[in-house]
Each structure stands twice: as C-alpha cells, then as structure tokens.
Amino acid sequence: MEIKVLGTGCAKCKSLEKATQEAVAKTGVEATITKVEDIVEIMNFNVMTTPALVIDGKIVVKGKVPTVDEIANFLTK
C-alpha cells in the first residue's frame, strides 16, 4: 500500500502525517508513507486545499485532519 500525505508543512499537514503513521501502526498494514511538500506535485492531484491523504493513488481526504480511527478505516477497506 502506498500512502501520500500532501501538504506544504503547516501544522495540520504535520498532524495528518503523524495520525497516518499511528493508523498504520495500529492496523498493522504494510504501507509506505511519503510526505509530498512540492506544490506542483500536490496540484497534479488536483488538490487545492491541504492537507490531503492519498491511498494507492486515490484521494480519500482533503482539507481536514481525520482521526486516527478514520484513517485506520480507510486503510482496512
């Protein structure tokens, strides 16, 4: 599973990255987490509001920080 956290480095982006790491640890799924801070790369996903969470190429959240449990739910679907 490939997970990307899209965000320019703001506090919410860092919170999403941390929550994602916690959710991966909680669920035990095999995943690679990548932080994407380049604005051009973020825009390639058609994301205008950060933070955003991309799982296997699909945007599952944008513009907010979901809870660890919500992220865990996305990971196990």
CSV table of N, CA, C and O in Angstrom, one decimal:
chain,number,residue,atom,x,y,z
A,1,MET,N,0.9,-1.2,0.0
A,1,MET,CA,0.0,0.0,0.0
A,1,MET,C,0.9,1.2,0.0
A,1,MET,O,1.9,1.3,0.7
A,2,GLU,N,0.5,2.2,-0.8
A,2,GLU,CA,1.3,3.4,-0.9
A,2,GLU,C,0.4,4.6,-0.4
A,2,GLU,O,-0.7,4.8,-0.9
A,3,ILE,N,0.9,5.3,0.6
A,3,ILE,CA,0.2,6.4,1.2
A,3,ILE,C,1.0,7.7,1.0
A,3,ILE,O,2.2,7.7,1.2
A,4,LYS,N,0.3,8.7,0.5
A,4,LYS,CA,1.0,10.0,0.4
A,4,LYS,C,0.2,11.0,1.2
A,4,LYS,O,-1.0,11.1,1.2
A,5,VAL,N,1.0,11.8,2.0
A,5,VAL,CA,0.4,12.9,2.8
A,5,VAL,C,0.8,14.2,2.0
A,5,VAL,O,2.0,14.5,1.9
A,6,LEU,N,-0.2,14.9,1.5
A,6,LEU,CA,0.1,16.1,0.7
A,6,LEU,C,-0.1,17.3,1.6
A,6,LEU,O,-1.1,17.5,2.2
A,7,GLY,N,0.9,18.1,1.6
A,7,GLY,CA,0.9,19.3,2.4
A,7,GLY,C,2.2,20.1,2.4
A,7,GLY,O,3.2,19.5,2.2
A,8,THR,N,2.1,21.4,2.5
A,8,THR,CA,3.3,22.2,2.4
A,8,THR,C,4.1,22.3,3.7
A,8,THR,O,5.1,23.0,3.7
A,9,GLY,N,3.7,21.7,4.8
A,9,GLY,CA,4.5,21.8,6.0
A,9,GLY,C,3.8,22.5,7.1
A,9,GLY,O,4.4,22.7,8.2
A,10,CYS,N,2.5,22.8,7.0
A,10,CYS,CA,1.8,23.5,8.0
A,10,CYS,C,1.5,22.6,9.2
A,10,CYS,O,1.7,21.4,9.1
A,11,ALA,N,1.0,23.1,10.3
A,11,ALA,CA,0.7,22.3,11.5
A,11,ALA,C,-0.3,21.2,11.2
A,11,ALA,O,-0.1,20.0,11.6
A,12,LYS,N,-1.3,21.5,10.4
A,12,LYS,CA,-2.3,20.4,10.1
A,12,LYS,C,-1.7,19.3,9.2
A,12,LYS,O,-2.1,18.2,9.4
A,13,CYS,N,-0.8,19.7,8.3
A,13,CYS,CA,-0.1,18.7,7.5
A,13,CYS,C,0.7,17.8,8.3
A,13,CYS,O,0.7,16.5,8.1
A,14,LYS,N,1.4,18.3,9.3
A,14,LYS,CA,2.2,17.5,10.2
A,14,LYS,C,1.3,16.6,11.1
A,14,LYS,O,1.7,15.5,11.3
A,15,SER,N,0.2,17.1,11.5
A,15,SER,CA,-0.7,16.3,12.3
A,15,SER,C,-1.3,15.2,11.5
A,15,SER,O,-1.4,14.0,12.0
A,16,LEU,N,-1.6,15.4,10.2
A,16,LEU,CA,-2.1,14.3,9.4
A,16,LEU,C,-1.0,13.2,9.2
A,16,LEU,O,-1.3,12.0,9.2
A,17,GLU,N,0.2,13.7,9.0
A,17,GLU,CA,1.3,12.7,8.8
A,17,GLU,C,1.5,11.8,10.0
A,17,GLU,O,1.6,10.6,10.0
A,18,LYS,N,1.4,12.5,11.2
A,18,LYS,CA,1.6,11.7,12.5
A,18,LYS,C,0.4,10.8,12.7
A,18,LYS,O,0.6,9.6,13.1
A,19,ALA,N,-0.8,11.2,12.4
A,19,ALA,CA,-2.0,10.4,12.6
A,19,ALA,C,-2.0,9.2,11.6
A,19,ALA,O,-2.4,8.1,12.0
A,20,THR,N,-1.5,9.5,10.4
A,20,THR,CA,-1.4,8.4,9.4
A,20,THR,C,-0.4,7.3,9.9
A,20,THR,O,-0.7,6.1,9.8
A,21,GLN,N,0.8,7.8,10.4
A,21,GLN,CA,1.7,6.8,11.0
A,21,GLN,C,1.1,6.0,12.1
A,21,GLN,O,1.4,4.8,12.2
A,22,GLU,N,0.4,6.6,13.0
A,22,GLU,CA,-0.3,5.9,14.1
A,22,GLU,C,-1.3,4.9,13.6
A,22,GLU,O,-1.4,3.8,14.1
A,23,ALA,N,-2.1,5.3,12.5
A,23,ALA,CA,-3.1,4.4,12.0
A,23,ALA,C,-2.4,3.2,11.3
A,23,ALA,O,-2.9,2.1,11.5
A,24,VAL,N,-1.3,3.4,10.6
A,24,VAL,CA,-0.6,2.3,10.0
A,24,VAL,C,-0.1,1.3,11.1
A,24,VAL,O,-0.3,0.1,11.0
A,25,ALA,N,0.4,1.9,12.2
A,25,ALA,CA,0.9,1.0,13.3
A,25,ALA,C,-0.2,0.3,13.9
A,25,ALA,O,-0.1,-0.9,14.3
A,26,LYS,N,-1.3,1.0,14.1
A,26,LYS,CA,-2.5,0.4,14.8
A,26,LYS,C,-3.1,-0.8,14.0
A,26,LYS,O,-3.5,-1.8,14.6
A,27,THR,N,-3.2,-0.6,12.7
A,27,THR,CA,-3.8,-1.6,11.8
A,27,THR,C,-2.8,-2.7,11.4
A,27,THR,O,-3.3,-3.8,11.1
A,28,GLY,N,-1.5,-2.4,11.5
A,28,GLY,CA,-0.5,-3.4,11.1
A,28,GLY,C,-0.4,-3.6,9.6
A,28,GLY,O,0.2,-4.6,9.1
A,29,VAL,N,-1.0,-2.7,8.8
A,29,VAL,CA,-0.9,-2.9,7.3
A,29,VAL,C,0.5,-2.6,6.8
A,29,VAL,O,1.2,-1.8,7.4
A,30,GLU,N,0.9,-3.2,5.7
A,30,GLU,CA,2.1,-2.9,5.1
A,30,GLU,C,1.9,-1.7,4.2
A,30,GLU,O,1.1,-1.7,3.3
A,31,ALA,N,2.6,-0.6,4.6
A,31,ALA,CA,2.4,0.6,3.8
A,31,ALA,C,3.7,1.5,3.8
A,31,ALA,O,4.5,1.4,4.8
A,32,THR,N,3.9,2.2,2.7
A,32,THR,CA,4.9,3.2,2.6
A,32,THR,C,4.3,4.5,2.7
A,32,THR,O,3.4,4.8,1.9
A,33,ILE,N,4.7,5.4,3.6
A,33,ILE,CA,4.2,6.7,3.8
A,33,ILE,C,5.2,7.7,3.2
A,33,ILE,O,6.3,7.7,3.6
A,34,THR,N,4.7,8.5,2.3
A,34,THR,CA,5.5,9.6,1.7
A,34,THR,C,4.9,10.9,2.0
A,34,THR,O,3.7,11.1,1.8
A,35,LYS,N,5.7,11.9,2.4
A,35,LYS,CA,5.2,13.3,2.6
A,35,LYS,C,5.5,14.0,1.3
A,35,LYS,O,6.7,14.1,0.9
A,36,VAL,N,4.5,14.6,0.7
A,36,VAL,CA,4.7,15.4,-0.5
A,36,VAL,C,4.5,16.9,-0.2
A,36,VAL,O,3.4,17.3,0.2
A,37,GLU,N,5.6,17.7,-0.3
A,37,GLU,CA,5.5,19.1,0.0
A,37,GLU,C,5.6,20.0,-1.2
A,37,GLU,O,5.4,21.2,-1.1
A,38,ASP,N,6.0,19.4,-2.3
A,38,ASP,CA,6.1,20.2,-3.6
A,38,ASP,C,4.7,20.6,-4.1
A,38,ASP,O,3.9,19.8,-4.4
A,39,ILE,N,4.5,21.9,-4.2
A,39,ILE,CA,3.2,22.5,-4.5
A,39,ILE,C,2.8,22.0,-5.9
A,39,ILE,O,1.6,21.7,-6.2
A,40,VAL,N,3.7,21.9,-6.8
A,40,VAL,CA,3.4,21.5,-8.2
A,40,VAL,C,2.9,20.0,-8.2
A,40,VAL,O,1.9,19.6,-8.8
A,41,GLU,N,3.6,19.2,-7.4
A,41,GLU,CA,3.2,17.8,-7.3
A,41,GLU,C,1.8,17.6,-6.6
A,41,GLU,O,1.0,16.8,-7.0
A,42,ILE,N,1.6,18.5,-5.6
A,42,ILE,CA,0.3,18.5,-4.9
A,42,ILE,C,-0.8,18.9,-5.9
A,42,ILE,O,-1.9,18.3,-6.0
A,43,MET,N,-0.5,19.9,-6.7
A,43,MET,CA,-1.5,20.4,-7.7
A,43,MET,C,-1.8,19.3,-8.8
A,43,MET,O,-2.9,19.3,-9.4
A,44,ASN,N,-0.8,18.4,-9.1
A,44,ASN,CA,-1.0,17.3,-10.0
A,44,ASN,C,-2.1,16.4,-9.6
A,44,ASN,O,-2.7,15.7,-10.4
A,45,PHE,N,-2.4,16.4,-8.3
A,45,PHE,CA,-3.5,15.6,-7.7
A,45,PHE,C,-4.8,16.3,-7.7
A,45,PHE,O,-5.8,15.9,-7.2
A,46,ASN,N,-4.8,17.6,-8.3
A,46,ASN,CA,-6.0,18.5,-8.3
A,46,ASN,C,-6.5,18.8,-6.9
A,46,ASN,O,-7.7,18.9,-6.6
A,47,VAL,N,-5.5,18.9,-6.0
A,47,VAL,CA,-5.8,19.3,-4.6
A,47,VAL,C,-5.5,20.7,-4.4
A,47,VAL,O,-4.4,21.2,-4.6
A,48,MET,N,-6.5,21.5,-4.0
A,48,MET,CA,-6.3,22.9,-3.8
A,48,MET,C,-6.3,23.3,-2.3
A,48,MET,O,-5.9,24.3,-1.9
A,49,THR,N,-6.8,22.3,-1.4
A,49,THR,CA,-6.8,22.6,0.0
A,49,THR,C,-6.0,21.4,0.7
A,49,THR,O,-6.3,20.3,0.4
A,50,THR,N,-5.1,21.8,1.5
A,50,THR,CA,-4.3,20.8,2.2
A,50,THR,C,-4.6,20.9,3.7
A,50,THR,O,-5.2,21.9,4.1
A,51,PRO,N,-4.4,19.8,4.4
A,51,PRO,CA,-3.7,18.6,4.0
A,51,PRO,C,-4.6,17.7,3.2
A,51,PRO,O,-5.8,17.8,3.2
A,52,ALA,N,-4.0,16.7,2.5
A,52,ALA,CA,-4.8,15.7,1.8
A,52,ALA,C,-4.1,14.3,2.0
A,52,ALA,O,-2.9,14.3,2.2
A,53,LEU,N,-4.9,13.3,2.0
A,53,LEU,CA,-4.4,11.9,2.2
A,53,LEU,C,-4.7,11.1,0.9
A,53,LEU,O,-5.9,11.1,0.5
A,54,VAL,N,-3.7,10.5,0.3
A,54,VAL,CA,-3.8,9.7,-0.9
A,54,VAL,C,-3.4,8.3,-0.6
A,54,VAL,O,-2.3,8.1,-0.1
A,55,ILE,N,-4.3,7.4,-0.8
A,55,ILE,CA,-4.0,5.9,-0.6
A,55,ILE,C,-4.1,5.2,-1.9
A,55,ILE,O,-5.2,5.2,-2.6
A,56,ASP,N,-3.0,4.6,-2.3
A,56,ASP,CA,-2.9,3.9,-3.6
A,56,ASP,C,-3.4,4.7,-4.8
A,56,ASP,O,-4.2,4.3,-5.6
A,57,GLY,N,-3.0,6.0,-4.8
A,57,GLY,CA,-3.4,6.9,-5.9
A,57,GLY,C,-4.8,7.5,-5.8
A,57,GLY,O,-5.1,8.3,-6.7
A,58,LYS,N,-5.5,7.2,-4.8
A,58,LYS,CA,-6.9,7.8,-4.6
A,58,LYS,C,-6.9,8.7,-3.5
A,58,LYS,O,-6.5,8.4,-2.4
A,59,ILE,N,-7.5,9.9,-3.7
A,59,ILE,CA,-7.6,10.9,-2.6
A,59,ILE,C,-8.8,10.5,-1.7
A,59,ILE,O,-9.9,10.3,-2.2
A,60,VAL,N,-8.5,10.3,-0.5
A,60,VAL,CA,-9.5,9.9,0.5
A,60,VAL,C,-9.9,11.0,1.4
A,60,VAL,O,-11.0,11.0,1.9
A,61,VAL,N,-9.1,12.0,1.6
A,61,VAL,CA,-9.4,13.1,2.5
A,61,VAL,C,-8.6,14.3,1.9
A,61,VAL,O,-7.5,14.2,1.5
A,62,LYS,N,-9.3,15.5,2.0
A,62,LYS,CA,-8.6,16.7,1.7
A,62,LYS,C,-9.2,17.9,2.4
A,62,LYS,O,-10.4,17.9,2.7
A,63,GLY,N,-8.3,18.8,2.9
A,63,GLY,CA,-8.8,20.0,3.6
A,63,GLY,C,-9.1,19.8,5.1
A,63,GLY,O,-9.5,20.7,5.7
A,64,LYS,N,-8.8,18.6,5.6
A,64,LYS,CA,-9.0,18.4,7.1
A,64,LYS,C,-8.1,17.3,7.6
A,64,LYS,O,-7.5,16.6,6.8
A,65,VAL,N,-8.0,17.2,8.9
A,65,VAL,CA,-7.2,16.1,9.5
A,65,VAL,C,-8.2,15.1,10.1
A,65,VAL,O,-8.9,15.5,11.1
A,66,PRO,N,-8.3,13.9,9.6
A,66,PRO,CA,-9.2,12.9,10.1
A,66,PRO,C,-8.6,12.3,11.4
A,66,PRO,O,-7.4,12.5,11.6
A,67,THR,N,-9.4,11.7,12.2
A,67,THR,CA,-8.9,11.0,13.4
A,67,THR,C,-8.1,9.8,13.0
A,67,THR,O,-8.2,9.3,11.8
A,68,VAL,N,-7.3,9.2,13.9
A,68,VAL,CA,-6.5,8.0,13.7
A,68,VAL,C,-7.5,6.9,13.3
A,68,VAL,O,-7.2,6.1,12.4
A,69,ASP,N,-8.6,6.8,14.0
A,69,ASP,CA,-9.6,5.7,13.7
A,69,ASP,C,-10.2,5.9,12.3
A,69,ASP,O,-10.4,4.9,11.6
A,70,GLU,N,-10.4,7.1,11.8
A,70,GLU,CA,-11.0,7.3,10.5
A,70,GLU,C,-9.9,6.9,9.5
A,70,GLU,O,-10.3,6.2,8.5
A,71,ILE,N,-8.7,7.2,9.7
A,71,ILE,CA,-7.6,6.8,8.8
A,71,ILE,C,-7.5,5.3,8.8
A,71,ILE,O,-7.4,4.7,7.7
A,72,ALA,N,-7.5,4.7,9.9
A,72,ALA,CA,-7.5,3.2,10.0
A,72,ALA,C,-8.6,2.6,9.2
A,72,ALA,O,-8.4,1.5,8.6
A,73,ASN,N,-9.8,3.2,9.3
A,73,ASN,CA,-10.9,2.7,8.5
A,73,ASN,C,-10.6,2.7,7.0
A,73,ASN,O,-10.9,1.8,6.3
A,74,PHE,N,-10.0,3.8,6.5
A,74,PHE,CA,-9.6,3.9,5.1
A,74,PHE,C,-8.6,2.8,4.7
A,74,PHE,O,-8.6,2.2,3.7
A,75,LEU,N,-7.7,2.5,5.7
A,75,LEU,CA,-6.6,1.5,5.4
A,75,LEU,C,-7.1,0.1,5.3
A,75,LEU,O,-6.5,-0.7,4.6
A,76,THR,N,-8.2,-0.2,6.0
A,76,THR,CA,-8.7,-1.5,6.1
A,76,THR,C,-9.9,-1.8,5.1
A,76,THR,O,-10.4,-2.9,5.1
A,77,LYS,N,-10.3,-0.8,4.3
A,77,LYS,CA,-11.4,-1.0,3.4
A,77,LYS,C,-10.9,-1.8,2.2
A,77,LYS,O,-9.8,-1.8,1.8
